[in-house]
Amino acid sequence: MTKSHTTESEDSVCLAYGRQVKELLNVGSPTEMLDHLWCIYSDAMAFQQEAGYNPRVSDIFMTFRELVFFIQRIESVRV
């Protein structure tokens, strides 16, 4: 069974994502968000050293990295 998506539904999803990003950017600038992300990640890694081994640490880093790249792309679009 093949799923088909119409352009309208894809466009509406993109618009919905865009609205969410716009709301997020109303909270702070991309630069502030990057700063906060680094603080959150640094604190999490410091706690991780105390808490011990976490098999998901590489997945967490990849998610963090993708969020940083996403915010950087948003920042370049806004300039």
Coordinates of N, CA and C in Angstrom, one line a residue, residues 24 32-48 60-61 63-65 67-68 71:
L24 N 8.8 30.1 18.7 CA 10.0 29.8 19.4 C 11.0 31.0 19.3
E32 N 20.8 33.7 21.4 CA 20.4 33.3 22.8 C 20.1 31.9 22.9
M33 N 19.3 31.3 21.9 CA 19.0 29.9 22.0 C 20.2 29.0 21.9
L34 N 21.2 29.4 21.1 CA 22.4 28.6 21.0 C 23.1 28.6 22.3
D35 N 23.2 29.8 22.9 CA 23.8 29.9 24.2 C 23.1 29.0 25.3
H36 N 21.8 29.0 25.3 CA 21.0 28.2 26.2 C 21.2 26.7 25.9
L37 N 21.3 26.4 24.6 CA 21.5 25.0 24.3 C 22.8 24.5 24.8
W38 N 23.9 25.3 24.6 CA 25.2 24.9 25.1 C 25.2 24.8 26.6
C39 N 24.5 25.7 27.3 CA 24.4 25.6 28.8 C 23.7 24.3 29.2
I40 N 22.6 24.0 28.6 CA 21.8 22.8 28.9 C 22.7 21.5 28.6
Y41 N 23.4 21.5 27.5 CA 24.2 20.3 27.1 C 25.4 20.2 28.1
S42 N 26.0 21.3 28.4 CA 27.2 21.3 29.3 C 26.8 20.8 30.7
D43 N 25.6 21.3 31.2 CA 25.2 20.8 32.5 C 24.8 19.3 32.4
A44 N 24.2 18.9 31.4 CA 23.8 17.5 31.2 C 25.0 16.6 31.2
M45 N 26.1 17.0 30.5 CA 27.3 16.2 30.4 C 28.0 16.2 31.8
A46 N 28.0 17.3 32.5 CA 28.6 17.4 33.8 C 27.9 16.4 34.7
F47 N 26.6 16.4 34.7 CA 25.8 15.5 35.5 C 26.1 14.1 35.1
Q48 N 26.2 13.8 33.8 CA 26.5 12.5 33.3 C 27.7 11.9 33.9
I60 N 22.2 11.4 22.4 CA 21.9 12.7 23.0 C 22.8 13.8 22.3
F61 N 24.0 13.4 22.1 CA 24.9 14.4 21.4 C 24.4 14.6 20.0
T63 N 21.4 14.5 18.8 CA 20.2 15.4 18.9 C 20.7 16.8 19.1
F64 N 21.6 17.0 20.1 CA 22.1 18.3 20.4 C 22.7 19.0 19.2
R65 N 23.6 18.2 18.5 CA 24.2 18.7 17.3 C 23.2 19.2 16.3
L67 N 20.1 20.1 16.7 CA 19.5 21.3 17.2 C 20.3 22.6 17.0
V68 N 21.6 22.4 17.3 CA 22.6 23.5 17.1 C 22.6 23.9 15.6
I71 N 19.3 25.7 14.6 CA 19.3 27.1 15.1 C 20.3 27.9 14.2

